[in-house]
mmCIF file of C-alpha atoms in Angstrom:
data_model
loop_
_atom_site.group_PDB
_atom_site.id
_atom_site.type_symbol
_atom_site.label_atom_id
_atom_site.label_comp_id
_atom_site.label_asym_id
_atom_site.label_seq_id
_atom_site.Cartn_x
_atom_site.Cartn_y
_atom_site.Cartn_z
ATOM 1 C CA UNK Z 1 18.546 40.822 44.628
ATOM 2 C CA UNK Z 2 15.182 42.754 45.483
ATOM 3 C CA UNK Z 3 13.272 44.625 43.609
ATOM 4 C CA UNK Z 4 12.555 42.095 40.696
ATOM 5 C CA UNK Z 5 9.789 40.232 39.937
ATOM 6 C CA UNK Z 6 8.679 37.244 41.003
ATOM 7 C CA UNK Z 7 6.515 34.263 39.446
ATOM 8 C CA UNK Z 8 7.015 31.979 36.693
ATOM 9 C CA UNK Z 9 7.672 34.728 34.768
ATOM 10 C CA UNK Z 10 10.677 35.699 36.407
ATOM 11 C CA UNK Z 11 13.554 37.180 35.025
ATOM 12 C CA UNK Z 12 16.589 37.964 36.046
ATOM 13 C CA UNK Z 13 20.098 37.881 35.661
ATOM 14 C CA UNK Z 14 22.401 36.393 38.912
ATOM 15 C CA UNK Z 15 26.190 36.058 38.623
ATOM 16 C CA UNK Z 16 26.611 36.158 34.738
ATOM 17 C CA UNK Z 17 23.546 33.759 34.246
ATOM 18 C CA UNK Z 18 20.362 34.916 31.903
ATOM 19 C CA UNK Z 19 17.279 33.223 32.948
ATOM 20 C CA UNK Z 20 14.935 33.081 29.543
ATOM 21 C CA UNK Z 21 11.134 34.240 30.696
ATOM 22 C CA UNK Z 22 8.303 31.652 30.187
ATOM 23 C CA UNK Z 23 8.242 28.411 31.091
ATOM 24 C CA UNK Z 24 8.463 25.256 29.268
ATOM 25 C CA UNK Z 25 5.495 23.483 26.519
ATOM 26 C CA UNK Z 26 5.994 19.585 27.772
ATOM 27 C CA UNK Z 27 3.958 16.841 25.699
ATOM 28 C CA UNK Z 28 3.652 13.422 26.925
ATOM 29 C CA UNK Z 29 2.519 10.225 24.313
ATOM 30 C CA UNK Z 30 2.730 6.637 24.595
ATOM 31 C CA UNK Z 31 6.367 5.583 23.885
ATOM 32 C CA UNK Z 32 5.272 2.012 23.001
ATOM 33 C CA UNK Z 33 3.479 1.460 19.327
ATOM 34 C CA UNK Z 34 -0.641 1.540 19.408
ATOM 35 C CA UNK Z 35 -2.548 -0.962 17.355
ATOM 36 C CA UNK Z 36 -5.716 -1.006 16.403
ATOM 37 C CA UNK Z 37 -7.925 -3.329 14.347
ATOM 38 C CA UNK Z 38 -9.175 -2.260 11.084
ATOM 39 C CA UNK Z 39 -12.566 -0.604 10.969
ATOM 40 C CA UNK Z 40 -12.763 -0.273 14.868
ATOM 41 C CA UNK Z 41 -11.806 3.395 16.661
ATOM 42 C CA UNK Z 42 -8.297 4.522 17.955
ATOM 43 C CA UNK Z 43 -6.896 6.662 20.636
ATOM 44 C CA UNK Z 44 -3.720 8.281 20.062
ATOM 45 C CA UNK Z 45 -3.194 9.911 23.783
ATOM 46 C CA UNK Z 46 -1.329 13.221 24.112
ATOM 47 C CA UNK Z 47 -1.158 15.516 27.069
ATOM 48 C CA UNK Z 48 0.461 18.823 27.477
ATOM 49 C CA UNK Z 49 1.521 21.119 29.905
ATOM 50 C CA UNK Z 50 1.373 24.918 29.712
ATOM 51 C CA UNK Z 51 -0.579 27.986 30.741
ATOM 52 C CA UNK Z 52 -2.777 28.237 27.786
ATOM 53 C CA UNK Z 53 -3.059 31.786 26.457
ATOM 54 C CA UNK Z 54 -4.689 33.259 23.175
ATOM 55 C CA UNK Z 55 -1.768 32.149 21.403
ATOM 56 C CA UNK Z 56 -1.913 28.450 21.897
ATOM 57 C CA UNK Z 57 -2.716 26.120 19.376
ATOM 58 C CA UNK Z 58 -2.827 22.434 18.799
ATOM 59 C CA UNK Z 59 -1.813 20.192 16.034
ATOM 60 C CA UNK Z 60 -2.011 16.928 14.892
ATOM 61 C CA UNK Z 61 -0.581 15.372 11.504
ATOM 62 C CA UNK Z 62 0.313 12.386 9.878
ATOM 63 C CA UNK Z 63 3.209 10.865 7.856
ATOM 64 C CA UNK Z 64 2.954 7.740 6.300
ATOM 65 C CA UNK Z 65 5.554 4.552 6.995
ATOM 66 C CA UNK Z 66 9.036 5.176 5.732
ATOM 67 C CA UNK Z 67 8.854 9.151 5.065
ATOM 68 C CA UNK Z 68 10.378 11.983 6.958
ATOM 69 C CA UNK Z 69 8.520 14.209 9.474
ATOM 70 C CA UNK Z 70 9.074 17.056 6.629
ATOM 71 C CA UNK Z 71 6.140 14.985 4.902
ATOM 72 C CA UNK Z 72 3.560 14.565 7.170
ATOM 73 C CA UNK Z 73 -0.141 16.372 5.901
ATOM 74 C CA UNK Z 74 -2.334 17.504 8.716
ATOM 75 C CA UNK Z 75 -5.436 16.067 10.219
ATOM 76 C CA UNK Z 76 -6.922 18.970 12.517
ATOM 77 C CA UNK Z 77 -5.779 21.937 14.143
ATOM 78 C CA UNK Z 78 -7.378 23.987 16.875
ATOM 79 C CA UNK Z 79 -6.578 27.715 17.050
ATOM 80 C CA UNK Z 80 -8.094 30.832 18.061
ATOM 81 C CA UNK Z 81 -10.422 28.878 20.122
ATOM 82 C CA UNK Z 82 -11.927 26.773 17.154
ATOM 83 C CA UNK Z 83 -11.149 23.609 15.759
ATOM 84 C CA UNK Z 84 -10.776 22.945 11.930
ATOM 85 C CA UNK Z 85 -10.401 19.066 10.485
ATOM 86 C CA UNK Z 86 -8.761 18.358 7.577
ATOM 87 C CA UNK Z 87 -7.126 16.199 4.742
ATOM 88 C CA UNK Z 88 -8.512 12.622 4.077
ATOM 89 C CA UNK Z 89 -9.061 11.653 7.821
ATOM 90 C CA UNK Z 90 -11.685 14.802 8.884
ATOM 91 C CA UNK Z 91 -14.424 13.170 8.369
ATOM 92 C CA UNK Z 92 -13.197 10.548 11.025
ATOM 93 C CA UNK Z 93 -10.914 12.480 13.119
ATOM 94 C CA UNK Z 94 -11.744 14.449 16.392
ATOM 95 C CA UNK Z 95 -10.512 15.080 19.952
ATOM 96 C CA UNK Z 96 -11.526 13.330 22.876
ATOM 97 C CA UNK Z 97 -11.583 16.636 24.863
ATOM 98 C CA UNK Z 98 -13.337 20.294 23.072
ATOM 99 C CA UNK Z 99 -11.767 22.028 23.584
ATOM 100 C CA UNK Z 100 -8.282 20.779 24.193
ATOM 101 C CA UNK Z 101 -7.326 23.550 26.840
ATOM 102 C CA UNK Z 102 -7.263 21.251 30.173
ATOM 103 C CA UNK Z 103 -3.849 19.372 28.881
ATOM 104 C CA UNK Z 104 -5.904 16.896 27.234
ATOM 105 C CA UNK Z 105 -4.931 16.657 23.624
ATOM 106 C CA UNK Z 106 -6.419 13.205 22.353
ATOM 107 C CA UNK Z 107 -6.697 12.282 18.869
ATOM 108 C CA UNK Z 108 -9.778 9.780 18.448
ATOM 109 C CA UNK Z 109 -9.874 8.265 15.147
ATOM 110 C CA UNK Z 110 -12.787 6.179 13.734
ATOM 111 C CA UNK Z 111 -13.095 3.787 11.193
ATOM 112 C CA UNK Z 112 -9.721 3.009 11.210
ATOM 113 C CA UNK Z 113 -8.259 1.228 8.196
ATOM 114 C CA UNK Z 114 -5.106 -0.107 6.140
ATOM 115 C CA UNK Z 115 -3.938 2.936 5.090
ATOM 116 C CA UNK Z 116 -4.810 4.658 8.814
ATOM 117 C CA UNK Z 117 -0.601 3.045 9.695
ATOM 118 C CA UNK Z 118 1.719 4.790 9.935
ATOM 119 C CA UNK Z 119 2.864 8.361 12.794
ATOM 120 C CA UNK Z 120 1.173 10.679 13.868
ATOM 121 C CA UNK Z 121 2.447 13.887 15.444
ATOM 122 C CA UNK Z 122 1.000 15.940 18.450
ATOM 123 C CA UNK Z 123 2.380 19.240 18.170
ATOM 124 C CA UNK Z 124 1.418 22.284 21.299
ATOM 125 C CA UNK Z 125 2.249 25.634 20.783
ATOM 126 C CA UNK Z 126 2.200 28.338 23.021
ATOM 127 C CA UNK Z 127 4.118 31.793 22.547
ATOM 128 C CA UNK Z 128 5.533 32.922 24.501
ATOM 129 C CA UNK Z 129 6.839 29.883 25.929
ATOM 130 C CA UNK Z 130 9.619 28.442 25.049
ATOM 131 C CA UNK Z 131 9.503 24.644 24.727
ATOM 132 C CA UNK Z 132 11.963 21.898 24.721
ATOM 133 C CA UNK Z 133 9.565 19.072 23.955
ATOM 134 C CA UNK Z 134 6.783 20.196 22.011
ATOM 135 C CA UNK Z 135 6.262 17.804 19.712
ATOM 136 C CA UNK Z 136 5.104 13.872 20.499
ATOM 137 C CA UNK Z 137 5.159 11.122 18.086
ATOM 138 C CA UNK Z 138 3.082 7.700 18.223
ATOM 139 C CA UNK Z 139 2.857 5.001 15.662
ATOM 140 C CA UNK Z 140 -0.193 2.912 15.096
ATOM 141 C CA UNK Z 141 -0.516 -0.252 13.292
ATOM 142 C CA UNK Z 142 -4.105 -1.134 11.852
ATOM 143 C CA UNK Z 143 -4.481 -4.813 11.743
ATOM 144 C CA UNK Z 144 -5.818 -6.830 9.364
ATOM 145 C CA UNK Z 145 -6.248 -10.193 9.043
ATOM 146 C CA UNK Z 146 -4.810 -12.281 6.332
ATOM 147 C CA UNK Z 147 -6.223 -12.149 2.801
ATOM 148 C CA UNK Z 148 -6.443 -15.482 1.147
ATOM 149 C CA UNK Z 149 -3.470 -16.363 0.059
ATOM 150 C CA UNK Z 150 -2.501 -17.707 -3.248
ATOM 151 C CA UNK Z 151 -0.805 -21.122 -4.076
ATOM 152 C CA UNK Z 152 1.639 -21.752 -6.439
ATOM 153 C CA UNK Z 153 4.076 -24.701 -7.818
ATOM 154 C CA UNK Z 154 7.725 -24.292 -9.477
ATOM 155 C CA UNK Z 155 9.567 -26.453 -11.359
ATOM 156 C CA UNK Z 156 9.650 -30.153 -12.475
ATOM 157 C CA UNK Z 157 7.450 -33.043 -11.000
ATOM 158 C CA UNK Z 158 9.493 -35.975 -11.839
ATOM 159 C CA UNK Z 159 10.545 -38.767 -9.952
ATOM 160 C CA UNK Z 160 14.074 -38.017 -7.847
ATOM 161 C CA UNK Z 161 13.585 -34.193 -8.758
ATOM 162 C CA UNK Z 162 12.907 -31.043 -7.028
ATOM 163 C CA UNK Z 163 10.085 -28.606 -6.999
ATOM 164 C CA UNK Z 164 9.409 -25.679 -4.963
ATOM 165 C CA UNK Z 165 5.908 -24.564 -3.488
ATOM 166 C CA UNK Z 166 4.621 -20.797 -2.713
ATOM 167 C CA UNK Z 167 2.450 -19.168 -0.584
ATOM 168 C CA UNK Z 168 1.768 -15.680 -0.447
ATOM 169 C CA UNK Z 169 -1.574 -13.191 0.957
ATOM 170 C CA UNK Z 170 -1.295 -9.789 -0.297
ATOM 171 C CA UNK Z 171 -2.826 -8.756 2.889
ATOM 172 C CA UNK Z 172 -2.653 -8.942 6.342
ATOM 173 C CA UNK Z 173 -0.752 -6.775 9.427
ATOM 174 C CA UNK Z 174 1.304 -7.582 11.184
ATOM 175 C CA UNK Z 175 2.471 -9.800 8.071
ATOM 176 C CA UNK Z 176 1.333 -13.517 8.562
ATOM 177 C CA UNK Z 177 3.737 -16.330 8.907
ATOM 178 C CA UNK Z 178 3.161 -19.535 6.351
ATOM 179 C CA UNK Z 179 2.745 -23.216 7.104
ATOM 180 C CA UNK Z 180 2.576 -25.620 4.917
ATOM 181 C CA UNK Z 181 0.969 -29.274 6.006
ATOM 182 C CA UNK Z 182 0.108 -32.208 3.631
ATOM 183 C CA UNK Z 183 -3.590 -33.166 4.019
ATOM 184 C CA UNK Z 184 -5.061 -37.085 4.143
ATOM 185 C CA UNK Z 185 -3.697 -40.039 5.145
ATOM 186 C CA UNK Z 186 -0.678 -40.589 2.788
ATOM 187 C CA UNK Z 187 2.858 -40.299 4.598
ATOM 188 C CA UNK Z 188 4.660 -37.070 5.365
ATOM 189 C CA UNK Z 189 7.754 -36.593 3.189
ATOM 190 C CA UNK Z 190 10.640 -36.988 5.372
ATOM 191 C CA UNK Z 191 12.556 -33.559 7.121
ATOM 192 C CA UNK Z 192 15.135 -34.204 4.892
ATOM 193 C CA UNK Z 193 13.312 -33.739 1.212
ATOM 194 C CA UNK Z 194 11.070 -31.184 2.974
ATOM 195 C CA UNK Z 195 12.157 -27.133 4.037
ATOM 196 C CA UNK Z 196 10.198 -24.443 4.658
ATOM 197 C CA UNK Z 197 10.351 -20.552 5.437
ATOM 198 C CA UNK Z 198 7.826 -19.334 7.721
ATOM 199 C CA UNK Z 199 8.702 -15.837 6.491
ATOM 200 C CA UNK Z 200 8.155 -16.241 2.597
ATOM 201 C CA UNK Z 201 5.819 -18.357 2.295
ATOM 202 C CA UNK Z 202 8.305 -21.311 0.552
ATOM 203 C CA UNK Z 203 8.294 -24.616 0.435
ATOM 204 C CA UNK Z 204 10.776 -26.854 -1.157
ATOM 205 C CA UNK Z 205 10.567 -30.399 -1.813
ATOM 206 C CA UNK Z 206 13.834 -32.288 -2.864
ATOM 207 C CA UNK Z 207 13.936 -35.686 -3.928
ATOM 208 C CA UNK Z 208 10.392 -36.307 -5.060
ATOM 209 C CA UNK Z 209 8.798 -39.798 -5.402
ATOM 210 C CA UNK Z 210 5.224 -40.849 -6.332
ATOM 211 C CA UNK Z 211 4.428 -40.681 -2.930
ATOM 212 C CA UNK Z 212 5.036 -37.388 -2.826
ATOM 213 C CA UNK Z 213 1.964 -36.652 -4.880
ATOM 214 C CA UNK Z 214 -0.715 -35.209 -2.702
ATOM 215 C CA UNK Z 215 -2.575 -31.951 -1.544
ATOM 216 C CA UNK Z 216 -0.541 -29.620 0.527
ATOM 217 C CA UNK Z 217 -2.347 -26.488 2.385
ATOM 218 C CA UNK Z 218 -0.857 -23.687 3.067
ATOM 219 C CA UNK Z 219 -2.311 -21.747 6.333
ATOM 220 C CA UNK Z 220 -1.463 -17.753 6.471
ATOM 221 C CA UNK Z 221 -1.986 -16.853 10.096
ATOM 222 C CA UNK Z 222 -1.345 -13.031 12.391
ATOM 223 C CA UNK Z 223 -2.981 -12.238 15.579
ATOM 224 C CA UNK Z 224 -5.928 -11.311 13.815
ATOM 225 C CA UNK Z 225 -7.042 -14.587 11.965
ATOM 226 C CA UNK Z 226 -5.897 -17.360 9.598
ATOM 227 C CA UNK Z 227 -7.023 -18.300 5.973
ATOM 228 C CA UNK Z 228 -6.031 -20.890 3.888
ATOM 229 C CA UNK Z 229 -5.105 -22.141 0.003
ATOM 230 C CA UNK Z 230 -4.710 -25.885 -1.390
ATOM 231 C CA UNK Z 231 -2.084 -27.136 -4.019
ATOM 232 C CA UNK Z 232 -2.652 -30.817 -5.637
ATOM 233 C CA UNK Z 233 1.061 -32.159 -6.459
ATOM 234 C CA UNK Z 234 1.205 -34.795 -8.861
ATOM 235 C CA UNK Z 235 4.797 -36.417 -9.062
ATOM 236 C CA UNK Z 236 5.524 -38.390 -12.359
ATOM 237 C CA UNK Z 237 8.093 -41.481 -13.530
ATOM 238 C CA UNK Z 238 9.906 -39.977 -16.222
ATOM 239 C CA UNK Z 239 11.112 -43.692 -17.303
ATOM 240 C CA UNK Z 240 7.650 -44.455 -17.701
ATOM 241 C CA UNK Z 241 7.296 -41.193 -19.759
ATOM 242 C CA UNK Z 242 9.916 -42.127 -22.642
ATOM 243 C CA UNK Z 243 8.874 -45.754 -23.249
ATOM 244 C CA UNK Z 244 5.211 -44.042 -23.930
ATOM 245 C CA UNK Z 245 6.926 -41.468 -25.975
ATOM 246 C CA UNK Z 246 8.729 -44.338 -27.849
ATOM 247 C CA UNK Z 247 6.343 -46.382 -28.101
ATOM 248 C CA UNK Z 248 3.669 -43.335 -29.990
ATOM 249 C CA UNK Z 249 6.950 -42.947 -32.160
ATOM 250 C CA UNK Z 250 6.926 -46.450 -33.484
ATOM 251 C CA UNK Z 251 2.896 -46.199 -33.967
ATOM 252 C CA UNK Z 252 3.382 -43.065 -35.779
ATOM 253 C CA UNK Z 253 5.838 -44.163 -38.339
ATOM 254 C CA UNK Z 254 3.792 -47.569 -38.412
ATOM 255 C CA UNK Z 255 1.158 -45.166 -39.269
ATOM 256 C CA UNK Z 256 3.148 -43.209 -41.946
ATOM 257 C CA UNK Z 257 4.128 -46.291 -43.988
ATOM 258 C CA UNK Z 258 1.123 -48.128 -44.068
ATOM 259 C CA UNK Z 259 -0.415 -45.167 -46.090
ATOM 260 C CA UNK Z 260 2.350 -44.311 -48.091
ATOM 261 C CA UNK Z 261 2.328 -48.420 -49.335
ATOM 262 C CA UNK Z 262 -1.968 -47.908 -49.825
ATOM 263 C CA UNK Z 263 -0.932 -44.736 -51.995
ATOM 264 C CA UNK Z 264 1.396 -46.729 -53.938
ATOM 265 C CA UNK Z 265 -0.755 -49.374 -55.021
ATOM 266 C CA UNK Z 266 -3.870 -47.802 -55.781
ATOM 267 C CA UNK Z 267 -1.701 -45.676 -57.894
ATOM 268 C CA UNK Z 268 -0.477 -49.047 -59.636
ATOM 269 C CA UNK Z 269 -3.783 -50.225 -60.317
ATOM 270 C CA UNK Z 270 -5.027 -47.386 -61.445
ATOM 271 C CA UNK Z 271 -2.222 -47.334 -64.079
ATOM 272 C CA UNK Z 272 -3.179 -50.914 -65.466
ATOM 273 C CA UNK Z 273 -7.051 -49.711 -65.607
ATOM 274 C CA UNK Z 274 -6.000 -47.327 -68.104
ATOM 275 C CA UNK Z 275 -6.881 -48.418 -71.802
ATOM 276 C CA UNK Z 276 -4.182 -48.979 -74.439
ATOM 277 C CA UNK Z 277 -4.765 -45.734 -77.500
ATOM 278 C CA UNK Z 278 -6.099 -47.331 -80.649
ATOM 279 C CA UNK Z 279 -6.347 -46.227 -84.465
ATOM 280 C CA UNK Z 280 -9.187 -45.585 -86.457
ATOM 281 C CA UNK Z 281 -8.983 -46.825 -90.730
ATOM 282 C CA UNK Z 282 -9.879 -43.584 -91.123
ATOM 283 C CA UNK Z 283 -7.243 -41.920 -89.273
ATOM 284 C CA UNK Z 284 -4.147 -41.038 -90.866
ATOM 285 C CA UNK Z 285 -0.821 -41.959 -89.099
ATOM 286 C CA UNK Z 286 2.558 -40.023 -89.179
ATOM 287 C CA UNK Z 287 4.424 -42.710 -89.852
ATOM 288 C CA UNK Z 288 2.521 -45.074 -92.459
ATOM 289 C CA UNK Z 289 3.674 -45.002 -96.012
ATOM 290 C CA UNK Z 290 2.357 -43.440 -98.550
ATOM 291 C CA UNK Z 291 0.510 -45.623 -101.240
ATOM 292 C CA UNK Z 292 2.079 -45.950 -104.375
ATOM 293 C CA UNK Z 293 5.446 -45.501 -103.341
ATOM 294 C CA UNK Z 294 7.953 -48.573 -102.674
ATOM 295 C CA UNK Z 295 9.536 -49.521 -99.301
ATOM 296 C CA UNK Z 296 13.078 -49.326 -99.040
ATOM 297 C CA UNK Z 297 13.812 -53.114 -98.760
ATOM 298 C CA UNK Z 298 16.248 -53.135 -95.845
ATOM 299 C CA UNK Z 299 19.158 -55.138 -96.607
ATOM 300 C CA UNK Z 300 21.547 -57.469 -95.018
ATOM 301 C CA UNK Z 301 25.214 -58.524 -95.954
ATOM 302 C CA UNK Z 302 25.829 -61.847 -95.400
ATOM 303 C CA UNK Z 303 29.911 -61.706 -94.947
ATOM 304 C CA UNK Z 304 30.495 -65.543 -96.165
ATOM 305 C CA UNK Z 305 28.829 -65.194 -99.343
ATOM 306 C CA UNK Z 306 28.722 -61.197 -100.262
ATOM 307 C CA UNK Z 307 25.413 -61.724 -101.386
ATOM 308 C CA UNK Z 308 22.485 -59.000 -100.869
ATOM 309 C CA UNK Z 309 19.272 -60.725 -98.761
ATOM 310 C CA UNK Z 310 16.272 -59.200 -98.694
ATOM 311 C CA UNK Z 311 15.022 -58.909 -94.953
ATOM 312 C CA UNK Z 312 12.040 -60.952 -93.796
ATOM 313 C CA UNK Z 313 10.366 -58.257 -92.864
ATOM 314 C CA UNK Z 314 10.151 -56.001 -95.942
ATOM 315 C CA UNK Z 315 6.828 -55.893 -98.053
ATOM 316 C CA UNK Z 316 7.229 -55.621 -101.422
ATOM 317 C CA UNK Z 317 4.541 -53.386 -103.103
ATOM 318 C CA UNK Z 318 3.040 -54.120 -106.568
ATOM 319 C CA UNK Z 319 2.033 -51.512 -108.915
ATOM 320 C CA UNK Z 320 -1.581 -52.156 -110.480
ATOM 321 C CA UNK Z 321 -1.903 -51.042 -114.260
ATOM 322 C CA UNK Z 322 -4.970 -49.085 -114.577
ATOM 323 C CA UNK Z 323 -7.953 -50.840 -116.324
ATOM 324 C CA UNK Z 324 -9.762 -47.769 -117.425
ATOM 325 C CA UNK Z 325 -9.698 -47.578 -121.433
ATOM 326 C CA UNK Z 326 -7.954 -45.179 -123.487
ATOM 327 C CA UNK Z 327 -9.257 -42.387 -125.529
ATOM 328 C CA UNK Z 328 -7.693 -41.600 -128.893
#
């Protein structure tokens, strides 16, 4: 076919076949993760291919872990020959190249911290052409050490029980693994009575004795450092626990009767201190007898002769004729 035009802008259509003008926008990142440790600078590499016209532009944006591309906020974009930082990160976000028109498309990042993880998206565009992989993606990890970790116990101490020991830092990236060792010079407990999980952080001890008592460390450790916590375990006889519980029993009732028997007889002799009432001559009683008037002489019948007796213990009273004389 003559008479068409020739370049990469070529089009033309040969036996049936449309050829679309342009030519194709091809980015190129990493394909393995990036890491970076926190507070030093990463380089998230991206290169591009194109002829860059006064349409093409340059973006980069982030998503955090676990969200769709759909949710990702931007950090810069250049367009119209200018470049324009933004969101949380544009104080500490630029390119490597400025401007990013030689196929250089780096994202340098400074500063980088804990909430830096996560992917970050290089997106070229450049109408008119058409592109089939426009768009890169790289993940970065910040890593942090571990934070010291915390140290906890669960569950009964007692002789011939079980009792589980944790270990857990609420930092660190990648996520530390968990040892547990017993410090000083008393015996390890035996593999049997002693499983652990690197992962979690546990630590289970089964068939405790008093030699199980101790101080166990627990060491949190990633490729960025280690840190440590201590746990003092201090196994008990629980035989040894009831006889002292019986025994504080017995003391306590001891304790309970001897005072109720001190109560009892001071109240007794306080009762016999007390003085017996007594009558004044003076004093008139409810139930003397009035003078003047005669006793009913209380009688008994003696059955054998049916004669009246006068009781031993009646009084007789005797009337006294007054002496004082007469007047006529």
């Amino acid at each position: 076919v003559t008479g068409l035009p020739a370049g990469p802008f070529l089009c033309w259509a040969l036996l049936g076949f449309v050829c679309l003008s342009g030519i194709a926008v091809e980015v190129k990142v990493p394909t393995e993760p990036l890491s970076a440790p926190v507070g030093k600078t990463a380089e998230l590499s991206c290169s591009y291919s194109t002829s860059v016209g006064d349409n093409f532009a340059l973006e980069w944006s982030f998503v955090q872990p676990g969200k769709p591309i759909s949710a990702s906020h931007p950090i810069l974009y250049f367009t119209n020959g200018h470049l324009y930082p933004t969101g949380s990160k544009a104080e500490r976000a630029s390119l490597l190249q400025n401007p990013p028109t030689r196929g250089v498309a780096t994202l340098r990042l400074t500063d980088v911290r804990p909430s830096d993880t996560g992917t970050y998206l290089c997106h070229v565009n450049n109408p008119p052409d058409f592109y089939t992989n426009g768009l890169g993606l790289i993940n970065l990890t910040v890593l942090v050490p571990p934070s010291n970790p915390l140290c906890t116990q669960n569950g009964p101490t007692f002789v011939g029980g079980s009792t589980e020991l944790r270990c857990y830092s609420s930092e660190g990236a990648p996520k530390p693994v968990y040892n547990w060792v017993r410090l000083g010079s008393s015996p390890t407990p035996s593999p049997g009575s002693m499983v652990q999980d690197e992962v979690s952080g546990q630590l289970i001890l089964t068939n405790l004795s008093l030699t199980s008592s101790g101080t166990y460390r627990c060491v949190a450790t990633n490729q960025m450092g280690s840190s440590s916590c201590e746990l003092t375990l201090s196994v008990t006889d629980s035989s040894k626990g009831r006889v002292a519980g019986t025994l504080i029993g017995v003391l306590l009732g001891v304790l309970l009767l001897s005072v109720a028997a001190f109560c009892l007889i001071r109240f007794q002799k306080e009762r016999k201190k007390k003085p017996k009432e007594t009558y004044g001559g003076s004093e008139l009683r409810e139930d003397a007898t009035a003078p003047g008037i005669f006793e009913q002489s209380s009688m008994k019948v003696d059955s054998s002769k049916g004669l009246l007796e006068r009781s031993p213990s009646t009084s007789t009273v005797t009337t006294t004729k007054s002496k004082l004389p007469m007047v006529v």
